[in-house]
Tab-separated table of N, CA, C and O in Angstrom:
chain	number	residue	atom	x	y	z
A	1	MET	N	4.063	-20.344	4.511
A	1	MET	CA	4.667	-20.210	3.194
A	1	MET	C	5.930	-19.372	3.291
A	1	MET	O	6.068	-18.533	4.166
A	2	ASN	N	6.819	-19.573	2.371
A	2	ASN	CA	8.090	-18.871	2.353
A	2	ASN	C	8.083	-17.843	1.229
A	2	ASN	O	8.337	-18.176	0.076
A	3	PHE	N	7.787	-16.594	1.577
A	3	PHE	CA	7.705	-15.534	0.593
A	3	PHE	C	8.996	-14.745	0.546
A	3	PHE	O	9.690	-14.607	1.551
A	4	GLU	N	9.309	-14.194	-0.623
A	4	GLU	CA	10.480	-13.336	-0.785
A	4	GLU	C	10.046	-11.882	-0.676
A	4	GLU	O	9.049	-11.481	-1.284
A	5	VAL	N	10.786	-11.105	0.099
A	5	VAL	CA	10.529	-9.676	0.262
A	5	VAL	C	11.574	-8.918	-0.529
A	5	VAL	O	12.778	-9.159	-0.391
A	6	LYS	N	11.114	-8.007	-1.371
A	6	LYS	CA	12.012	-7.183	-2.181
A	6	LYS	C	11.709	-5.719	-1.887
A	6	LYS	O	10.543	-5.328	-1.824
A	7	TYR	N	12.763	-4.928	-1.713
A	7	TYR	CA	12.603	-3.503	-1.405
A	7	TYR	C	12.848	-2.600	-2.609
A	7	TYR	O	12.474	-1.444	-2.588
A	8	SER	N	13.451	-3.106	-3.633
A	8	SER	CA	13.832	-2.305	-4.796
A	8	SER	C	12.736	-2.305	-5.854
A	8	SER	O	12.065	-3.317	-6.075
A	9	CYS	N	12.610	-1.191	-6.546
A	9	CYS	CA	11.674	-1.077	-7.669
A	9	CYS	C	12.259	-1.643	-8.961
A	9	CYS	O	11.558	-1.728	-9.968
A	10	SER	N	13.496	-2.032	-8.932
A	10	SER	CA	14.162	-2.564	-10.116
A	10	SER	C	13.480	-3.845	-10.598
A	10	SER	O	13.250	-4.768	-9.822
A	11	GLY	N	13.132	-3.864	-11.863
A	11	GLY	CA	12.546	-5.054	-12.469
A	11	GLY	C	11.072	-5.276	-12.173
A	11	GLY	O	10.523	-6.319	-12.528
A	12	ILE	N	10.414	-4.314	-11.545
A	12	ILE	CA	8.992	-4.462	-11.226
A	12	ILE	C	8.155	-4.269	-12.488
A	12	ILE	O	8.403	-3.371	-13.282
A	13	ASP	N	7.152	-5.115	-12.646
A	13	ASP	CA	6.208	-5.019	-13.759
A	13	ASP	C	5.103	-4.042	-13.345
A	13	ASP	O	4.192	-4.408	-12.605
A	14	TRP	N	5.189	-2.810	-13.812
A	14	TRP	CA	4.243	-1.770	-13.416
A	14	TRP	C	2.853	-2.003	-13.993
A	14	TRP	O	1.860	-1.565	-13.415
A	15	ASN	N	2.764	-2.718	-15.107
A	15	ASN	CA	1.451	-3.117	-15.624
A	15	ASN	C	0.748	-4.013	-14.604
A	15	ASN	O	-0.456	-3.897	-14.384
A	16	LEU	N	1.506	-4.910	-13.986
A	16	LEU	CA	0.954	-5.810	-12.982
A	16	LEU	C	0.532	-5.039	-11.736
A	16	LEU	O	-0.519	-5.317	-11.152
A	17	VAL	N	1.329	-4.067	-11.319
A	17	VAL	CA	0.960	-3.239	-10.165
A	17	VAL	C	-0.387	-2.569	-10.422
A	17	VAL	O	-1.300	-2.631	-9.589
A	18	ALA	N	-0.529	-1.935	-11.580
A	18	ALA	CA	-1.791	-1.270	-11.920
A	18	ALA	C	-2.939	-2.268	-11.960
A	18	ALA	O	-4.035	-1.992	-11.461
A	19	SER	N	-2.691	-3.432	-12.513
A	19	SER	CA	-3.718	-4.467	-12.625
A	19	SER	C	-4.156	-4.977	-11.253
A	19	SER	O	-5.351	-5.166	-11.000
A	20	ILE	N	-3.208	-5.203	-10.362
A	20	ILE	CA	-3.537	-5.682	-9.016
A	20	ILE	C	-4.358	-4.631	-8.275
A	20	ILE	O	-5.377	-4.950	-7.646
A	21	LEU	N	-3.949	-3.377	-8.350
A	21	LEU	CA	-4.704	-2.325	-7.672
A	21	LEU	C	-6.130	-2.243	-8.208
A	21	LEU	O	-7.090	-2.103	-7.447
A	22	LYS	N	-6.288	-2.372	-9.500
A	22	LYS	CA	-7.620	-2.357	-10.104
A	22	LYS	C	-8.426	-3.567	-9.632
A	22	LYS	O	-9.591	-3.437	-9.247
A	23	THR	N	-7.802	-4.740	-9.640
A	23	THR	CA	-8.485	-5.973	-9.239
A	23	THR	C	-9.013	-5.899	-7.813
A	23	THR	O	-10.110	-6.372	-7.533
A	24	VAL	N	-8.244	-5.303	-6.910
A	24	VAL	CA	-8.672	-5.237	-5.508
A	24	VAL	C	-9.523	-4.002	-5.203
A	24	VAL	O	-9.893	-3.763	-4.059
A	25	GLY	N	-9.835	-3.218	-6.220
A	25	GLY	CA	-10.737	-2.081	-6.048
A	25	GLY	C	-10.105	-0.828	-5.496
A	25	GLY	O	-10.798	0.045	-4.971
A	26	MET	N	-8.793	-0.708	-5.641
A	26	MET	CA	-8.094	0.480	-5.158
A	26	MET	C	-7.833	1.435	-6.320
A	26	MET	O	-7.971	1.070	-7.486
A	27	ALA	N	-7.431	2.657	-5.973
A	27	ALA	CA	-7.098	3.645	-6.997
A	27	ALA	C	-5.970	3.102	-7.864
A	27	ALA	O	-4.995	2.549	-7.352
A	28	HIS	N	-6.133	3.239	-9.162
A	28	HIS	CA	-5.108	2.762	-10.086
A	28	HIS	C	-4.968	3.753	-11.231
A	28	HIS	O	-5.916	4.447	-11.585
A	29	TYR	N	-3.762	3.807	-11.751
A	29	TYR	CA	-3.422	4.763	-12.793
A	29	TYR	C	-2.659	4.033	-13.882
A	29	TYR	O	-2.466	2.816	-13.817
A	30	LYS	N	-2.168	4.774	-14.828
A	30	LYS	CA	-1.325	4.181	-15.864
A	30	LYS	C	-0.067	3.631	-15.204
A	30	LYS	O	0.417	4.182	-14.208
A	31	PRO	N	0.472	2.545	-15.751
A	31	PRO	CA	1.661	1.929	-15.149
A	31	PRO	C	2.810	2.908	-14.903
A	31	PRO	O	3.463	2.836	-13.849
A	32	GLU	N	3.042	3.831	-15.812
A	32	GLU	CA	4.154	4.773	-15.632
A	32	GLU	C	3.918	5.721	-14.452
A	32	GLU	O	4.870	6.199	-13.831
A	33	ILE	N	2.663	5.976	-14.117
A	33	ILE	CA	2.346	6.806	-12.944
A	33	ILE	C	2.685	6.041	-11.666
A	33	ILE	O	3.258	6.595	-10.724
A	34	HIS	N	2.344	4.763	-11.633
A	34	HIS	CA	2.707	3.949	-10.458
A	34	HIS	C	4.220	3.845	-10.323
A	34	HIS	O	4.752	3.931	-9.212
A	35	ALA	N	4.912	3.676	-11.434
A	35	ALA	CA	6.382	3.615	-11.385
A	35	ALA	C	6.935	4.896	-10.763
A	35	ALA	O	7.802	4.847	-9.882
A	36	LYS	N	6.432	6.036	-11.207
A	36	LYS	CA	6.899	7.319	-10.679
A	36	LYS	C	6.634	7.426	-9.180
A	36	LYS	O	7.503	7.848	-8.416
A	37	ALA	N	5.428	7.027	-8.753
A	37	ALA	CA	5.066	7.125	-7.333
A	37	ALA	C	5.924	6.204	-6.469
A	37	ALA	O	6.461	6.628	-5.438
A	38	PHE	N	6.056	4.952	-6.862
A	38	PHE	CA	6.847	4.003	-6.075
A	38	PHE	C	8.321	4.399	-6.054
A	38	PHE	O	8.967	4.340	-5.005
A	39	GLU	N	8.857	4.800	-7.195
A	39	GLU	CA	10.279	5.159	-7.256
A	39	GLU	C	10.595	6.410	-6.450
A	39	GLU	O	11.726	6.579	-5.989
A	40	ALA	N	9.614	7.284	-6.251
A	40	ALA	CA	9.818	8.494	-5.449
A	40	ALA	C	9.540	8.262	-3.960
A	40	ALA	O	9.719	9.177	-3.156
A	41	SER	N	9.137	7.073	-3.589
A	41	SER	CA	8.765	6.780	-2.206
A	41	SER	C	9.985	6.511	-1.333
A	41	SER	O	11.030	6.068	-1.806
A	42	HIS	N	9.824	6.755	-0.060
A	42	HIS	CA	10.864	6.479	0.938
A	42	HIS	C	11.080	4.971	1.091
A	42	HIS	O	12.205	4.501	1.189
A	43	THR	N	9.979	4.227	1.125
A	43	THR	CA	10.022	2.789	1.366
A	43	THR	C	9.102	2.087	0.379
A	43	THR	O	7.972	2.525	0.169
A	44	THR	N	9.597	1.026	-0.229
A	44	THR	CA	8.771	0.175	-1.072
A	44	THR	C	8.987	-1.269	-0.651
A	44	THR	O	10.096	-1.663	-0.284
A	45	VAL	N	7.913	-2.039	-0.670
A	45	VAL	CA	7.972	-3.460	-0.324
A	45	VAL	C	7.160	-4.223	-1.356
A	45	VAL	O	6.011	-3.879	-1.633
A	46	PHE	N	7.777	-5.247	-1.931
A	46	PHE	CA	7.120	-6.130	-2.886
A	46	PHE	C	7.267	-7.553	-2.364
A	46	PHE	O	8.356	-7.952	-1.952
A	47	ILE	N	6.191	-8.320	-2.387
A	47	ILE	CA	6.211	-9.692	-1.893
A	47	ILE	C	6.021	-10.635	-3.077
A	47	ILE	O	5.111	-10.445	-3.892
A	48	PHE	N	6.877	-11.641	-3.138
A	48	PHE	CA	6.845	-12.619	-4.218
A	48	PHE	C	6.678	-14.025	-3.654
A	48	PHE	O	7.240	-14.357	-2.608
A	49	ASP	N	5.927	-14.834	-4.369
A	49	ASP	CA	5.869	-16.272	-4.144
A	49	ASP	C	6.562	-16.876	-5.352
A	49	ASP	O	5.995	-16.887	-6.445
A	50	LYS	N	7.776	-17.308	-5.163
A	50	LYS	CA	8.667	-17.706	-6.262
A	50	LYS	C	8.837	-16.497	-7.179
A	50	LYS	O	9.318	-15.473	-6.722
A	51	ASP	N	8.448	-16.566	-8.439
A	51	ASP	CA	8.604	-15.444	-9.360
A	51	ASP	C	7.340	-14.603	-9.503
A	51	ASP	O	7.297	-13.666	-10.294
A	52	LYS	N	6.320	-14.908	-8.736
A	52	LYS	CA	5.021	-14.243	-8.866
A	52	LYS	C	4.867	-13.148	-7.813
A	52	LYS	O	4.914	-13.424	-6.608
A	53	MET	N	4.673	-11.891	-8.276
A	53	MET	CA	4.416	-10.805	-7.336
A	53	MET	C	2.994	-10.966	-6.805
A	53	MET	O	2.037	-11.042	-7.581
A	54	ILE	N	2.861	-11.019	-5.476
A	54	ILE	CA	1.552	-11.270	-4.879
A	54	ILE	C	1.055	-10.113	-4.023
A	54	ILE	O	-0.106	-10.102	-3.609
A	55	GLY	N	1.915	-9.136	-3.750
A	55	GLY	CA	1.497	-7.990	-2.954
A	55	GLY	C	2.583	-6.946	-2.878
A	55	GLY	O	3.744	-7.206	-3.226
A	56	PHE	N	2.199	-5.772	-2.420
A	56	PHE	CA	3.155	-4.664	-2.336
A	56	PHE	C	2.571	-3.546	-1.488
A	56	PHE	O	1.380	-3.547	-1.147
A	57	GLY	N	3.404	-2.591	-1.165
A	57	GLY	CA	3.000	-1.376	-0.465
A	57	GLY	C	4.146	-0.389	-0.503
A	57	GLY	O	5.274	-0.740	-0.869
A	58	ARG	N	3.846	0.842	-0.133
A	58	ARG	CA	4.883	1.872	-0.148
A	58	ARG	C	4.582	2.916	0.914
A	58	ARG	O	3.462	2.997	1.425
A	59	ALA	N	5.603	3.695	1.259
A	59	ALA	CA	5.440	4.800	2.197
A	59	ALA	C	6.233	5.996	1.710
A	59	ALA	O	7.329	5.846	1.163
A	60	ILE	N	5.646	7.158	1.906
A	60	ILE	CA	6.393	8.399	1.709
A	60	ILE	C	6.768	8.894	3.097
A	60	ILE	O	6.042	8.651	4.071
A	61	SER	N	7.910	9.542	3.211
A	61	SER	CA	8.367	9.971	4.525
A	61	SER	C	9.464	11.009	4.406
A	61	SER	O	10.188	11.049	3.406
A	62	ASP	N	9.595	11.810	5.460
A	62	ASP	CA	10.748	12.703	5.550
A	62	ASP	C	11.937	11.968	6.171
A	62	ASP	O	13.039	12.492	6.219
A	63	GLY	N	11.705	10.744	6.635
A	63	GLY	CA	12.778	9.946	7.211
A	63	GLY	C	13.155	10.369	8.615
A	63	GLY	O	14.062	9.795	9.212
A	64	ALA	N	12.476	11.359	9.150
A	64	ALA	CA	12.797	11.855	10.482
A	64	ALA	C	11.662	11.596	11.474
A	64	ALA	O	11.868	10.967	12.502
A	65	TYR	N	10.441	12.098	11.152
A	65	TYR	CA	9.356	11.908	12.103
A	65	TYR	C	7.961	11.800	11.492
A	65	TYR	O	6.996	11.595	12.225
A	66	GLN	N	7.815	11.909	10.187
A	66	GLN	CA	6.493	11.791	9.572
A	66	GLN	C	6.521	10.828	8.385
A	66	GLN	O	7.497	10.804	7.619
A	67	ALA	N	5.448	10.063	8.229
A	67	ALA	CA	5.337	9.134	7.106
A	67	ALA	C	3.864	8.859	6.820
A	67	ALA	O	3.004	9.057	7.674
A	68	ALA	N	3.610	8.389	5.615
A	68	ALA	CA	2.265	7.970	5.221
A	68	ALA	C	2.391	6.729	4.346
A	68	ALA	O	3.275	6.655	3.489
A	69	ILE	N	1.511	5.777	4.582
A	69	ILE	CA	1.533	4.513	3.840
A	69	ILE	C	0.450	4.541	2.769
A	69	ILE	O	-0.672	4.989	3.013
A	70	TYR	N	0.817	4.033	1.589
A	70	TYR	CA	-0.095	3.999	0.448
A	70	TYR	C	0.031	2.684	-0.306
A	70	TYR	O	1.044	1.994	-0.226
A	71	ASP	N	-0.983	2.403	-1.101
A	71	ASP	CA	-0.954	1.347	-2.120
A	71	ASP	C	-0.606	-0.037	-1.576
A	71	ASP	O	0.082	-0.811	-2.241
A	72	CYS	N	-1.098	-0.379	-0.400
A	72	CYS	CA	-0.895	-1.734	0.109
A	72	CYS	C	-1.971	-2.629	-0.491
A	72	CYS	O	-3.167	-2.390	-0.300
A	73	ALA	N	-1.541	-3.634	-1.223
A	73	ALA	CA	-2.486	-4.519	-1.900
A	73	ALA	C	-1.926	-5.931	-1.961
A	73	ALA	O	-0.713	-6.131	-2.090
A	74	VAL	N	-2.832	-6.904	-1.891
A	74	VAL	CA	-2.493	-8.322	-2.001
A	74	VAL	C	-3.468	-8.933	-2.995
A	74	VAL	O	-4.675	-8.691	-2.909
A	75	ILE	N	-2.949	-9.743	-3.921
A	75	ILE	CA	-3.846	-10.359	-4.901
A	75	ILE	C	-4.849	-11.258	-4.175
A	75	ILE	O	-4.525	-11.853	-3.141
A	76	PRO	N	-6.077	-11.326	-4.701
A	76	PRO	CA	-7.153	-12.024	-3.978
A	76	PRO	C	-6.827	-13.442	-3.530
A	76	PRO	O	-7.166	-13.822	-2.401
A	77	GLU	N	-6.161	-14.226	-4.352
A	77	GLU	CA	-5.908	-15.626	-3.964
A	77	GLU	C	-4.913	-15.767	-2.807
A	77	GLU	O	-4.784	-16.852	-2.235
A	78	TYR	N	-4.230	-14.681	-2.429
A	78	TYR	CA	-3.304	-14.724	-1.293
A	78	TYR	C	-3.823	-13.947	-0.085
A	78	TYR	O	-3.165	-13.912	0.951
A	79	GLN	N	-4.978	-13.321	-0.219
A	79	GLN	CA	-5.541	-12.608	0.916
A	79	GLN	C	-5.920	-13.612	1.994
A	79	GLN	O	-6.323	-14.733	1.708
A	80	GLY	N	-5.750	-13.208	3.257
A	80	GLY	CA	-6.045	-14.096	4.372
A	80	GLY	C	-4.895	-15.018	4.734
A	80	GLY	O	-5.035	-15.878	5.601
A	81	GLN	N	-3.738	-14.845	4.075
A	81	GLN	CA	-2.562	-15.672	4.347
A	81	GLN	C	-1.433	-14.873	4.995
A	81	GLN	O	-0.274	-15.247	4.907
A	82	LYS	N	-1.782	-13.742	5.604
A	82	LYS	CA	-0.829	-12.895	6.337
A	82	LYS	C	0.154	-12.153	5.438
A	82	LYS	O	1.146	-11.602	5.918
A	83	VAL	N	-0.108	-12.090	4.143
A	83	VAL	CA	0.769	-11.340	3.225
A	83	VAL	C	0.660	-9.847	3.516
A	83	VAL	O	1.661	-9.136	3.541
A	84	GLY	N	-0.559	-9.353	3.770
A	84	GLY	CA	-0.742	-7.946	4.116
A	84	GLY	C	0.017	-7.583	5.374
A	84	GLY	O	0.649	-6.524	5.451
A	85	SER	N	-0.015	-8.457	6.371
A	85	SER	CA	0.739	-8.211	7.607
A	85	SER	C	2.237	-8.209	7.349
A	85	SER	O	2.977	-7.422	7.948
A	86	LEU	N	2.691	-9.066	6.457
A	86	LEU	CA	4.112	-9.084	6.095
A	86	LEU	C	4.517	-7.754	5.460
A	86	LEU	O	5.564	-7.188	5.791
A	87	ILE	N	3.674	-7.248	4.562
A	87	ILE	CA	3.945	-5.952	3.924
A	87	ILE	C	4.021	-4.861	4.995
A	87	ILE	O	4.979	-4.078	5.031
A	88	MET	N	3.015	-4.799	5.871
A	88	MET	CA	2.987	-3.757	6.901
A	88	MET	C	4.188	-3.854	7.833
A	88	MET	O	4.795	-2.839	8.169
A	89	THR	N	4.542	-5.056	8.246
A	89	THR	CA	5.684	-5.240	9.142
A	89	THR	C	6.966	-4.694	8.515
A	89	THR	O	7.740	-3.988	9.165
A	90	HIS	N	7.178	-5.010	7.245
A	90	HIS	CA	8.401	-4.551	6.577
A	90	HIS	C	8.392	-3.048	6.323
A	90	HIS	O	9.442	-2.402	6.422
A	91	ILE	N	7.232	-2.481	6.007
A	91	ILE	CA	7.162	-1.028	5.833
A	91	ILE	C	7.412	-0.340	7.171
A	91	ILE	O	8.240	0.575	7.264
A	92	LEU	N	6.706	-0.764	8.210
A	92	LEU	CA	6.821	-0.103	9.511
A	92	LEU	C	8.228	-0.210	10.094
A	92	LEU	O	8.683	0.700	10.788
A	93	LYS	N	8.921	-1.297	9.804
A	93	LYS	CA	10.307	-1.437	10.277
A	93	LYS	C	11.194	-0.329	9.696
A	93	LYS	O	12.105	0.158	10.363
A	94	GLN	N	10.906	0.100	8.482
A	94	GLN	CA	11.687	1.157	7.830
A	94	GLN	C	11.293	2.549	8.321
A	94	GLN	O	11.969	3.534	8.004
A	95	LEU	N	10.200	2.643	9.070
A	95	LEU	CA	9.675	3.940	9.514
A	95	LEU	C	9.756	4.123	11.022
A	95	LEU	O	9.062	4.977	11.577
A	96	GLU	N	10.609	3.346	11.685
A	96	GLU	CA	10.732	3.464	13.139
A	96	GLU	C	11.080	4.899	13.504
A	96	GLU	O	11.895	5.538	12.858
A	97	GLY	N	10.420	5.407	14.549
A	97	GLY	CA	10.638	6.777	15.001
A	97	GLY	C	9.744	7.783	14.300
A	97	GLY	O	9.793	8.966	14.620
A	98	CYS	N	8.925	7.321	13.365
A	98	CYS	CA	8.029	8.222	12.629
A	98	CYS	C	6.578	8.039	13.065
A	98	CYS	O	6.144	6.922	13.349
A	99	ASN	N	5.839	9.133	13.089
A	99	ASN	CA	4.391	9.062	13.126
A	99	ASN	C	3.965	8.568	11.753
A	99	ASN	O	4.509	9.014	10.744
A	100	VAL	N	3.006	7.661	11.685
A	100	VAL	CA	2.612	7.080	10.406
A	100	VAL	C	1.106	7.238	10.215
A	100	VAL	O	0.323	6.822	11.070
A	101	LEU	N	0.752	7.823	9.098
A	101	LEU	CA	-0.647	8.008	8.730
A	101	LEU	C	-0.996	7.097	7.569
A	101	LEU	O	-0.135	6.717	6.783
A	102	LEU	N	-2.271	6.777	7.456
A	102	LEU	CA	-2.781	6.081	6.275
A	102	LEU	C	-4.278	6.241	6.266
A	102	LEU	O	-4.874	6.642	7.262
A	103	TYR	N	-4.886	5.961	5.137
A	103	TYR	CA	-6.332	5.814	5.170
A	103	TYR	C	-6.666	4.428	4.669
A	103	TYR	O	-6.087	3.924	3.730
A	104	ALA	N	-7.587	3.809	5.402
A	104	ALA	CA	-7.964	2.427	5.140
A	104	ALA	C	-9.222	2.384	4.283
A	104	ALA	O	-10.076	3.262	4.385
A	105	ALA	N	-9.320	1.360	3.467
A	105	ALA	CA	-10.559	1.140	2.731
A	105	ALA	C	-11.667	0.877	3.741
A	105	ALA	O	-11.449	0.199	4.748
A	106	PRO	N	-12.855	1.437	3.506
A	106	PRO	CA	-13.958	1.189	4.438
A	106	PRO	C	-14.157	-0.306	4.686
A	106	PRO	O	-14.162	-1.113	3.763
A	107	GLY	N	-14.230	-0.661	5.963
A	107	GLY	CA	-14.385	-2.060	6.349
A	107	GLY	C	-13.071	-2.765	6.634
A	107	GLY	O	-13.058	-3.870	7.167
A	108	LYS	N	-11.957	-2.143	6.292
A	108	LYS	CA	-10.634	-2.754	6.499
A	108	LYS	C	-9.885	-2.140	7.678
A	108	LYS	O	-8.723	-2.452	7.914
A	109	GLU	N	-10.533	-1.276	8.418
A	109	GLU	CA	-9.857	-0.583	9.517
A	109	GLU	C	-9.292	-1.551	10.551
A	109	GLU	O	-8.223	-1.313	11.112
A	110	GLY	N	-9.994	-2.648	10.810
A	110	GLY	CA	-9.553	-3.621	11.813
A	110	GLY	C	-8.180	-4.198	11.528
A	110	GLY	O	-7.413	-4.479	12.444
A	111	PHE	N	-7.860	-4.372	10.249
A	111	PHE	CA	-6.539	-4.870	9.867
A	111	PHE	C	-5.449	-3.935	10.388
A	111	PHE	O	-4.447	-4.373	10.941
A	112	TYR	N	-5.668	-2.632	10.231
A	112	TYR	CA	-4.658	-1.654	10.642
A	112	TYR	C	-4.607	-1.493	12.154
A	112	TYR	O	-3.533	-1.240	12.715
A	113	VAL	N	-5.737	-1.660	12.833
A	113	VAL	CA	-5.755	-1.629	14.299
A	113	VAL	C	-4.809	-2.704	14.838
A	113	VAL	O	-4.075	-2.477	15.802
A	114	LYS	N	-4.786	-3.881	14.198
A	114	LYS	CA	-3.890	-4.968	14.618
A	114	LYS	C	-2.416	-4.585	14.498
A	114	LYS	O	-1.565	-5.208	15.126
A	115	HIS	N	-2.131	-3.566	13.700
A	115	HIS	CA	-0.751	-3.107	13.523
A	115	HIS	C	-0.472	-1.827	14.300
A	115	HIS	O	0.513	-1.141	14.037
A	116	GLY	N	-1.346	-1.514	15.265
A	116	GLY	CA	-1.103	-0.397	16.172
A	116	GLY	C	-1.696	0.936	15.746
A	116	GLY	O	-1.468	1.940	16.412
A	117	PHE	N	-2.466	0.969	14.673
A	117	PHE	CA	-3.058	2.225	14.218
A	117	PHE	C	-4.325	2.535	15.012
A	117	PHE	O	-5.032	1.633	15.455
A	118	LYS	N	-4.584	3.813	15.188
A	118	LYS	CA	-5.778	4.299	15.871
A	118	LYS	C	-6.525	5.234	14.923
A	118	LYS	O	-5.921	5.906	14.094
A	119	GLN	N	-7.853	5.287	15.093
A	119	GLN	CA	-8.622	6.234	14.296
A	119	GLN	C	-8.367	7.644	14.800
A	119	GLN	O	-8.289	7.885	16.005
A	120	MET	N	-8.251	8.576	13.847
A	120	MET	CA	-8.029	9.977	14.194
A	120	MET	C	-9.369	10.716	14.284
A	120	MET	O	-10.305	10.386	13.559
A	121	LYS	N	-9.413	11.692	15.134
A	121	LYS	CA	-10.618	12.506	15.262
A	121	LYS	C	-10.587	13.703	14.317
A	121	LYS	O	-11.625	14.279	14.031
A	122	THR	N	-9.420	14.065	13.850
A	122	THR	CA	-9.296	15.302	13.072
A	122	THR	C	-8.745	15.081	11.674
A	122	THR	O	-8.258	16.011	11.043
A	123	GLY	N	-8.780	13.860	11.191
A	123	GLY	CA	-8.255	13.601	9.854
A	123	GLY	C	-9.031	14.366	8.789
A	123	GLY	O	-10.257	14.459	8.837
A	124	MET	N	-8.325	14.912	7.844
A	124	MET	CA	-8.928	15.668	6.752
A	124	MET	C	-8.275	15.214	5.450
A	124	MET	O	-7.137	14.764	5.445
A	125	ALA	N	-9.007	15.373	4.360
A	125	ALA	CA	-8.455	15.000	3.063
A	125	ALA	C	-9.047	15.886	1.975
A	125	ALA	O	-10.174	16.371	2.091
A	126	ARG	N	-8.281	16.072	0.944
A	126	ARG	CA	-8.730	16.773	-0.256
A	126	ARG	C	-8.429	15.836	-1.417
A	126	ARG	O	-7.267	15.544	-1.695
A	127	PHE	N	-9.469	15.346	-2.080
A	127	PHE	CA	-9.319	14.339	-3.119
A	127	PHE	C	-9.504	14.925	-4.509
A	127	PHE	O	-10.346	15.807	-4.708
A	128	ILE	N	-8.754	14.396	-5.457
A	128	ILE	CA	-8.885	14.786	-6.861
A	128	ILE	C	-10.269	14.412	-7.367
A	128	ILE	O	-10.928	15.194	-8.037
A	129	ASP	N	-10.714	13.194	-7.062
A	129	ASP	CA	-12.015	12.705	-7.501
A	129	ASP	C	-12.900	12.494	-6.276
A	129	ASP	O	-13.088	11.384	-5.792
A	130	GLU	N	-13.446	13.592	-5.787
A	130	GLU	CA	-14.230	13.571	-4.559
A	130	GLU	C	-15.457	12.663	-4.676
A	130	GLU	O	-15.807	11.960	-3.724
A	131	ASN	N	-16.111	12.638	-5.830
A	131	ASN	CA	-17.307	11.803	-6.005
A	131	ASN	C	-16.995	10.330	-5.818
A	131	ASN	O	-17.743	9.614	-5.150
A	132	THR	N	-15.902	9.870	-6.400
A	132	THR	CA	-15.529	8.459	-6.258
A	132	THR	C	-15.231	8.127	-4.798
A	132	THR	O	-15.690	7.098	-4.296
A	133	MET	N	-14.501	8.985	-4.133
A	133	MET	CA	-14.166	8.721	-2.734
A	133	MET	C	-15.432	8.735	-1.857
A	133	MET	O	-15.532	7.950	-0.923
A	134	HIS	N	-16.375	9.581	-2.194
A	134	HIS	CA	-17.653	9.581	-1.479
A	134	HIS	C	-18.407	8.282	-1.742
A	134	HIS	O	-18.906	7.647	-0.811
A	135	ASN	N	-18.488	7.878	-2.998
A	135	ASN	CA	-19.213	6.657	-3.364
A	135	ASN	C	-18.590	5.409	-2.741
A	135	ASN	O	-19.299	4.429	-2.474
A	136	LYS	N	-17.276	5.416	-2.541
A	136	LYS	CA	-16.602	4.258	-1.933
A	136	LYS	C	-16.642	4.288	-0.410
A	136	LYS	O	-16.159	3.375	0.239
A	137	GLY	N	-17.185	5.361	0.172
A	137	GLY	CA	-17.354	5.428	1.615
A	137	GLY	C	-16.201	6.044	2.377
A	137	GLY	O	-16.160	5.955	3.607
A	138	PHE	N	-15.243	6.660	1.688
A	138	PHE	CA	-14.121	7.285	2.388
A	138	PHE	C	-14.524	8.601	3.039
A	138	PHE	O	-13.994	8.971	4.065
A	139	ILE	N	-15.436	9.328	2.390
A	139	ILE	CA	-15.893	10.615	2.942
A	139	ILE	C	-17.415	10.666	2.890
A	139	ILE	O	-18.049	9.917	2.170
């Protein structure tokens, strides 16, 4: 398939971003919170099939040697069609020379291994909603 890759937050439907994150079972907030997070990010990637947004992701970074990837999601009907890999490829291209961290949804670690990620022995996290993260298997 021929997908369009967009790097700008201009014209993004933040209601749709929140809806997609909710649909795929990821953390989701009010649309204006997602707008703030994406617009403050070092790298943003949005994937479109014609005029339909089908996936996205973002990274925060100092632009020198550290980065973290967040909010990578693909709508269910496009999962398994390499859209997630397209998102990761475009994000990682913008982060060359950086160490890159992320946390994967339980059971999805293999996807990130294919993109060169390794499990850490010393990863730590402090979550706002610790109970939810425990119930979802993150901690």
